[in-house]
Amino acid sequence: MTSKDASTPQRTYSWSPPTASTLGGPLLICDADAFPYWSGAVHRPDYELDPTCDYARAMSAADDADAAVIRFGDHHEHTGLIWDLEGEGTAEIATADDGFLLVRSWIPLGRTQAPRRRAATAAATQEPAAGDLHIRGDHIVVVWAAAAAHETDIGPWPPTVLSAEPGTYKVTCGWHEGARGRYMPEAEIHTPSPRSVEEDWTCFWIRLVLSEAPNT
């Protein structure tokens, strides 16, 4: 990927087959090399969530904002991005030459391209900033924030791992209230004809744009 300013218009996004899902609570996006230091959800002997664990901190950050950057690790040397999907759900992931786009909608996957198109063509300059995410290695992980690295091989979904350019990524958030709302009627879900990309459904997204590569 090449370094570009976050205001660069009309990026070309490629939608990758992997998605990222949560059973509730936010997703975590971080450097793949940092993920082993993420503690996930840790419970006390009384089965209550330990308020000092990374997942509890993630939940608190998600309560304050749709997306937020938090620090973790023994000395808080790593940064991760917390993104709340508003309950159980799945995010679709797209890649560009200079970053990533993750989109959340309530439409069954594959039924319409409308949310993808809405997010991909939105102007990043009109999206609120959520912070900077620092990536040191050449891969990122997208995973349910409750999972610790040693648990993901037995969890409901493995982490999604994507190639990335090291550097600092500017993170912005977008939201669209669609005229048709969030949920597709049951009768339409089972209609075999493809849905139009012009359909207007509610969706929201986060955009990560490489703004500063190492040694630049």
GROMACS .gro file of N, CA and C in nm, residues 166-167 212-216:
model
   21
  166PRO      N    1   0.277  -0.139   0.716
  166PRO     CA    2   0.307  -0.078   0.846
  166PRO      C    3   0.291   0.073   0.839
  167GLY      N    4   0.250   0.133   0.949
  167GLY     CA    5   0.237   0.277   0.955
  167GLY      C    6   0.121   0.319   1.043
  212GLU      N    7   0.060   0.780   0.729
  212GLU     CA    8   0.204   0.798   0.756
  212GLU      C    9   0.272   0.663   0.761
  213ALA      N   10   0.357   0.636   0.662
  213ALA     CA   11   0.434   0.512   0.661
  213ALA      C   12   0.559   0.530   0.745
  214PRO      N   13   0.621   0.423   0.795
  214PRO     CA   14   0.743   0.435   0.873
  214PRO      C   15   0.853   0.509   0.796
  215ASN      N   16   0.923   0.594   0.870
  215ASN     CA   17   1.038   0.667   0.814
  215ASN      C   18   0.997   0.764   0.705
  216THR      N   19   0.871   0.816   0.712
  216THR     CA   20   0.830   0.918   0.616
  216THR      C   21   0.802   1.049   0.688
   0.00000   0.00000   0.00000
